Backbone as a ProteinNet text record, in pm:
[ID]
protein_1_A
[PRIMARY]
MKNNDTNSPVNLNVDSIQYSKENEELVKSGFWAKTKKFAGKVPFTRDAVAMYYCAMDARTPLWAKGIAFGALAYFITPIDAIPDALIAMGFTDDAAVIMAGFRAISSQVKDEHLDKAEMFFK
[TERTIARY]
-5911.2	-6009.3	-5993.5	-6100.4	-6095.5	-6184.7	-6133.9	-6209.7	-6237.1	-6358.5	-6393.8	-6462.5	-6465.7	-6528.9	-6435.2	-6460.5	-6372.4	-6390.9	-6493.7	-6513.7	-6437	-6382.8	-6307.5	-6175.9	-6131.5	-6001.7	-5887.9	-5910.6	-5809.6	-5871	-5822.5	-5871.3	-5760.1	-5765.2	-5658.7	-5705.6	-5639.1	-5664.1	-5540.6	-5544.1	-5425.4	-5381.6	-5472	-5435.4	-5334.5	-5331.5	-5242.9	-5108.1	-5090.1	-4962.8	-4861.4	-4750.7	-4643.4	-4524.6	-4437	-4317.7	-4235	-4186.9	-4103.8	-3986	-3865.6	-3745.7	-3745.4	-3797.4	-3805.1	-3894.6	-4011	-4099.5	-4031.8	-3963.1	-3893.9	-3789.8	-3709.9	-3606	-3667.3	-3773.9	-3843.1	-3893.4	-3953.8	-4006.5	-3893	-3788.1	-3675.1	-3612.1	-3608.7	-3543	-3633.8	-3764.4	-3850.4	-3961.8	-3982.6	-4098.2	-4093	-3981.1	-3977	-3987.3	-3929.7	-3938.6	-4084.5	-4156.7	-4296.7	-4382.3	-4356.4	-4435.3	-4418.3	-4296.4	-4272.3	-4337.1	-4338.8	-4398	-4549.5	-4615.6	-4761.7	-4818.6	-4735.8	-4778.6	-4901.8	-4911.5	-5026.1	-5140.8	-5124	-5222.4	-5310	-5269.1	-5347.9	-5378.4	-5503	-5543.8	-5493.3	-5443.6	-5402.9	-5254.2	-5184.4	-5039.7	-4999.3	-5073	-5038.7	-5042	-5143.6	-5152	-5035.1	-4998.3	-4886.4	-4756.1	-4734.7	-4612.5	-4611	-4722.6	-4730.1	-4704.9	-4758.7	-4737	-4589.1	-4524.5	-4381.3	-4302.6	-4329.5	-4258.1	-4287.1	-4407.5	-4441.6	-4361.4	-4353.4	-4280.1	-4130.9	-4077.6	-3935.3	-3901	-4001.6	-3981.3	-3942.4	-3831	-3782.7	-3880.2	-3966	-4061.9	-4187	-4204.4	-4322.5	-4307.8	-4410.5	-4403.2	-4389.3	-4326.9	-4301.1	-4429.4	-4538.9	-4663.6	-4712.3	-4696.8	-4740.2	-4645.5	-4515.5	-4419.3	-4452.5	-4490.4	-4525.1	-4641.8	-4743.9	-4860.5	-4822.6	-4749.3	-4711.4	-4623	-4518.1	-4428.8	-4501.7	-4593.7	-4671	-4758.6	-4829.3	-4916.4	-4834.5	-4725.7	-4642.1	-4572.4	-4532.9	-4471.2	-4571.8	-4696.6	-4800.5	-4814.4	-4812.2	-4825.1	-4712.6	-4589.9	-4478.6	-4445.8	-4497.3	-4467.5	-4549.6	-4488.9	-4559.3	-4666.2	-4660.9	-4758.7	-4860.4	-4985.6	-5091.7	-5223.3	-5329	-5459.2	-5509.1	-5490.3	-5531.1	-5407.7	-5358.4	-5235.7	-5246.5	-5139.4	-5139.2	-5143.5	-5109.8	-5114.1	-5256.7	-5354.3	-5494.3	-5529.5	-5500.8	-5505.1	-5636	-5748.6	-5876.1	-5899.8	-5859	-5887.4	-5761.7	-5646.3	-5522.5	-5481.2	-5525.9	-5484.6	-5594.3	-5706.2	-5812.9	-5771.4	-5699.6	-5652.9	-5545.2	-5456	-5353.2	-5417.2	-5517.9	-5587.4	-5651.6	-5713.5	-5776.8	-5673.5	-5558.3	-5453.7	-5396.8	-5366.9	-5311.7	-5412.2	-5537.7	-5638.1	-5659.6	-5662.2	-5678.9	-5558	-5439.6	-5318.5	-5311.7	-5343.3	-5339.1	-5437.9	-5556.3	-5657.8	-5612.3	-5547.3	-5503.3	-5393.8	-5311.8	-5202.3	-5224.7	-5343.7	-5369.8	-5330.4	-5338.2	-5298.8	-5147.6	-5073.1	-4927.6	-4878.5	-4965.8	-4929.5	-4943	-4829.5	-4824.2	-4830.7	-4856.2	-4860.3	-4731.8	-4618.2	-4491	-4483.5	-4543.5	-4545.7	-4634.3	-4748.1	-4839.4	-4776.7	-4704.9	-4638	-4529.4	-4452.4	-4348.4	-4411	-4522.3	-4591.3	-4639.9	-4691.3	-4738.9	-4623	-4508.3	-4390.5	-4343.9	-4363.6	-4325.6	-4398.8	-4520	-4602.7	-4586.4	-4501.5	-4479.9	-4364.3
-12773.2	-12793.4	-12933.2	-13001.4	-13134.6	-13136.5	-13196.2	-13211.3	-13359.6	-13399.2	-13539.9	-13575.6	-13483.9	-13507.7	-13590.5	-13718.3	-13805.5	-13787.9	-13715.9	-13689.3	-13565.7	-13491.7	-13371	-13407.8	-13327.5	-13356.5	-13338.6	-13259.5	-13239.6	-13277.4	-13382.8	-13424.3	-13393.9	-13273.8	-13227.6	-13224.5	-13299.1	-13296.6	-13234.6	-13103	-13032.5	-13078.4	-13134.4	-13184.6	-13299.2	-13367.8	-13483.1	-13447.7	-13324.6	-13284.5	-13258.9	-13327.5	-13309.8	-13244.8	-13186.7	-13123.8	-13225.6	-13183.4	-13269	-13186.9	-13231.3	-13164	-13163.8	-13270.5	-13278	-13167.6	-13145.5	-13037.8	-12902.2	-12884.9	-12757.8	-12732.4	-12831.6	-12815.1	-12788.9	-12858.2	-12837.5	-12694.2	-12646.2	-12509	-12408.7	-12427.9	-12335.3	-12328.5	-12439.2	-12441.5	-12400.1	-12412.9	-12387.9	-12287.1	-12236.2	-12149.5	-12020.6	-11950.4	-11818.9	-11827.5	-11928	-11941.8	-11960	-12048.1	-12070.8	-11949.8	-11889.5	-11774.3	-11658.2	-11630.5	-11520.6	-11549	-11674.5	-11713.2	-11691.1	-11715.4	-11710.6	-11600.2	-11508.9	-11408	-11328.9	-11286.3	-11207.4	-11289.4	-11419.7	-11505.1	-11585.4	-11600.6	-11678.3	-11592.5	-11591.2	-11499.5	-11534.1	-11652.9	-11692.3	-11670.3	-11606.2	-11591.7	-11512.7	-11407.8	-11329.5	-11417	-11500.7	-11591.1	-11689.7	-11738.8	-11832.4	-11765.6	-11641.3	-11570.4	-11542.3	-11500.5	-11476.7	-11606.8	-11717.3	-11846.7	-11885.9	-11854.3	-11880.9	-11805.8	-11676.9	-11598.8	-11649.7	-11692.8	-11750.9	-11878.7	-11963.5	-12089.8	-12067.2	-11960.1	-11931.2	-11861.8	-11816.4	-11744.8	-11844.2	-11818.2	-11907.5	-11916.8	-11816.7	-11817.4	-11900.2	-11942.7	-12022	-12164	-12215.3	-12352.9	-12457.6	-12567.9	-12673.5	-12725.9	-12736.3	-12786.8	-12694.2	-12562.6	-12466.5	-12469.1	-12484.3	-12496.9	-12619.6	-12729.4	-12851.6	-12830.3	-12763.1	-12735.6	-12641.7	-12535	-12437	-12501	-12570.8	-12633	-12739.9	-12813.6	-12914.3	-12851.2	-12744.9	-12677.5	-12611.3	-12545.9	-12478.9	-12579.8	-12693.8	-12798.4	-12849.2	-12864.6	-12907.1	-12804.4	-12677.3	-12569.2	-12571.1	-12595.7	-12584	-12712.1	-12825.4	-12949.2	-12954.7	-13004.2	-13007.7	-13116.3	-13213.2	-13322.6	-13299	-13275.4	-13262.1	-13306.8	-13291.3	-13346.1	-13290.4	-13161	-13097.6	-13028.4	-13069.2	-13010.6	-12859.1	-12787.7	-12642.5	-12589.7	-12672.6	-12630.7	-12600.7	-12655	-12625.5	-12493.3	-12384.5	-12251.7	-12224.5	-12251.2	-12218.6	-12300.7	-12425.8	-12514.1	-12559.3	-12541	-12599.5	-12558.9	-12442.9	-12398	-12411.7	-12473.3	-12486.2	-12576.8	-12684.4	-12771.4	-12702.6	-12629.4	-12555	-12450.5	-12381.5	-12280	-12343	-12458.4	-12526.5	-12563	-12611.6	-12651.7	-12529.2	-12424.3	-12302.3	-12241.8	-12233.3	-12172.8	-12255.2	-12386.7	-12472.5	-12459.6	-12460.1	-12444.8	-12309.6	-12204.4	-12068.8	-12055	-12108.5	-12103.2	-12178.8	-12291.9	-12373.6	-12306.1	-12224.4	-12159.3	-12009.2	-11961.2	-11816.8	-11749.2	-11821.2	-11761.4	-11738.8	-11803.8	-11790	-11691	-11656.2	-11560.3	-11421.3	-11357.5	-11227.7	-11113.5	-10994.1	-10876.1	-10861	-10891.5	-10878	-10973.3	-11091.9	-11185.7	-11130.9	-11076.3	-11016.9	-10894.5	-10814	-10695.2	-10734.1	-10836.5	-10883.2	-10935.7	-11005	-11055.1	-10937.7	-10837.5	-10718.7	-10650.5	-10643.2	-10580.5	-10657.5	-10786.9	-10868.1	-10822	-10775.3	-10736.7	-10589.9	-10517.5	-10375.9	-10359.4
-16766	-16870	-16926.9	-16943.3	-17002.3	-17125.5	-17231.8	-17354.5	-17370.9	-17348.9	-17357.7	-17488.1	-17584.3	-17712.3	-17799.3	-17812.4	-17889.2	-18038.7	-18083.5	-18225.2	-18271	-18180.6	-18212.3	-18278.8	-18380.9	-18442.4	-18342.8	-18241.4	-18138.1	-18005.3	-17945.5	-17815.8	-17715.8	-17659.6	-17572.4	-17429.3	-17346.5	-17203.8	-17141.2	-17120.5	-17073.2	-16935.1	-16857.8	-16725.6	-16734.5	-16847.1	-16859.8	-16922.7	-16965.9	-17026.5	-16916.9	-16926.5	-16828.8	-16898.3	-16818.5	-16872.5	-16949	-17065.3	-17148.6	-17200.6	-17174	-17224.6	-17376.6	-17438	-17583.9	-17639.4	-17577.1	-17621.4	-17604.1	-17491	-17467.1	-17575.3	-17607.7	-17709.8	-17847.5	-17879.6	-18007	-18017.7	-17911.2	-17910.7	-17920.1	-17843.6	-17847.8	-17986.4	-18056.9	-18187.9	-18303.8	-18289.5	-18405	-18389.2	-18269.3	-18245.4	-18326.3	-18322.3	-18386.8	-18538.2	-18599.6	-18745.1	-18788.7	-18721	-18758.5	-18723.7	-18610.1	-18567.3	-18664.5	-18705.4	-18800.5	-18935	-18975.1	-19103.6	-19105.6	-18992	-18989.2	-18900.8	-18853.3	-18755.1	-18797.4	-18919.6	-18962	-19016.2	-19020.3	-19086.2	-18991.7	-18868.5	-18772.8	-18650.3	-18606.4	-18499.2	-18359.4	-18338.1	-18203.2	-18177.3	-18270	-18256.7	-18133.1	-18097.5	-17978.5	-17852.6	-17841.4	-17726.6	-17727	-17843.5	-17853.3	-17810.7	-17853.1	-17816.3	-17666	-17610.7	-17465.8	-17389.9	-17440.7	-17376.7	-17385.1	-17496.4	-17510.7	-17402.7	-17388.7	-17287.7	-17146.1	-17122.5	-16992.6	-16969.7	-17071	-17058.3	-17036.2	-17092.2	-17079.7	-16948	-16876.6	-16750.4	-16641.3	-16574.1	-16468.3	-16351.3	-16335.3	-16224.4	-16253.2	-16376.4	-16413.6	-16360.3	-16291.8	-16237.8	-16349	-16315.1	-16412.2	-16476.8	-16400.7	-16459.2	-16570.8	-16552.7	-16654.8	-16774.5	-16748.4	-16857.5	-16942.7	-16876.5	-16949.2	-17043.9	-16995.8	-17080.1	-17193.4	-17161	-17262.9	-17370.1	-17328.2	-17425.9	-17507.1	-17444.8	-17518.3	-17625.4	-17589.5	-17686.1	-17796.7	-17760.1	-17859.8	-17950.5	-17896.6	-17979.2	-18082.1	-18041.8	-18136.7	-18247.9	-18212.4	-18310.1	-18412.6	-18370.1	-18464.1	-18539.4	-18494.4	-18567.5	-18696.2	-18803.2	-18931.3	-18939.7	-18851.4	-18855.6	-18744.6	-18782.5	-18683.2	-18742.7	-18668.7	-18708.2	-18841.1	-18862.8	-18987.9	-19044.5	-19160.5	-19215.7	-19231.6	-19191.8	-19198.1	-19341.2	-19438	-19578.1	-19623.9	-19555.6	-19586.9	-19518.1	-19584.9	-19524	-19448.5	-19506.7	-19441.6	-19314.8	-19315.4	-19202.4	-19128.6	-19186.9	-19135.9	-18996.8	-18951.4	-18819.1	-18714.1	-18748.1	-18648.8	-18533.5	-18563.8	-18455.8	-18373.9	-18440.5	-18367.9	-18276.4	-18328.2	-18248	-18124.8	-18142.1	-18028.9	-17922.5	-17965.9	-17871.9	-17800.7	-17875.8	-17815.1	-17717.9	-17757.6	-17669.4	-17542.7	-17555.4	-17436.8	-17344.9	-17403.5	-17323.4	-17256	-17330.2	-17275	-17158.9	-17179.7	-17073.3	-16948.6	-16969.8	-16856.2	-16774.1	-16839.3	-16766	-16749.8	-16776.4	-16776.1	-16644.6	-16535.1	-16406.9	-16399	-16485	-16487.1	-16593.4	-16688	-16792.3	-16731.9	-16712.1	-16645.1	-16746.3	-16695.9	-16782.4	-16862.2	-16801.6	-16872.9	-16992.3	-16983.2	-17095.4	-17206.5	-17167.9	-17265.5	-17331.1	-17253.1	-17307.2	-17407.5	-17375.4	-17467.5	-17596.7	-17583.7	-17702.4	-17787.4	-17724.6	-17797.8	-17870.4	-17805.3	-17867.5	-17991	-17993	-18107.8	-18234	-18219	-18332.9	-18374.6	-18305.3	-18341.1	-18434.6
[MASK]
++++++++++++++++++++++++++++++++++++++++++++++++++++++++++++++++++++++++++++++++++++++++++++++++++++++++++++++++++++++++++

């Protein structure tokens, strides 16, 4: 998927995201704290959790891990296009990034990743 809209607050070209050890470490250290804080408040959290489990799966190809870790790193970093403190609008950019990333790696997100994400919410 390519987003060529330069007027968009989030211009994400998932094809250009490559695996980054820095993104992986950031996600490993901060994903669960942010996810638990906002789990019931943002509608894309299930997709983010499933993407996390996909990224952590040793069978997931490096290109998919790169996209997943890149999108998840954007979600958990406090500095982004629209500050998360703006409750009504703050997660629209995060949602766009998570949805684009999830769509790009959807062939790699297995039922077991979705099941684990579902269990997180029980």
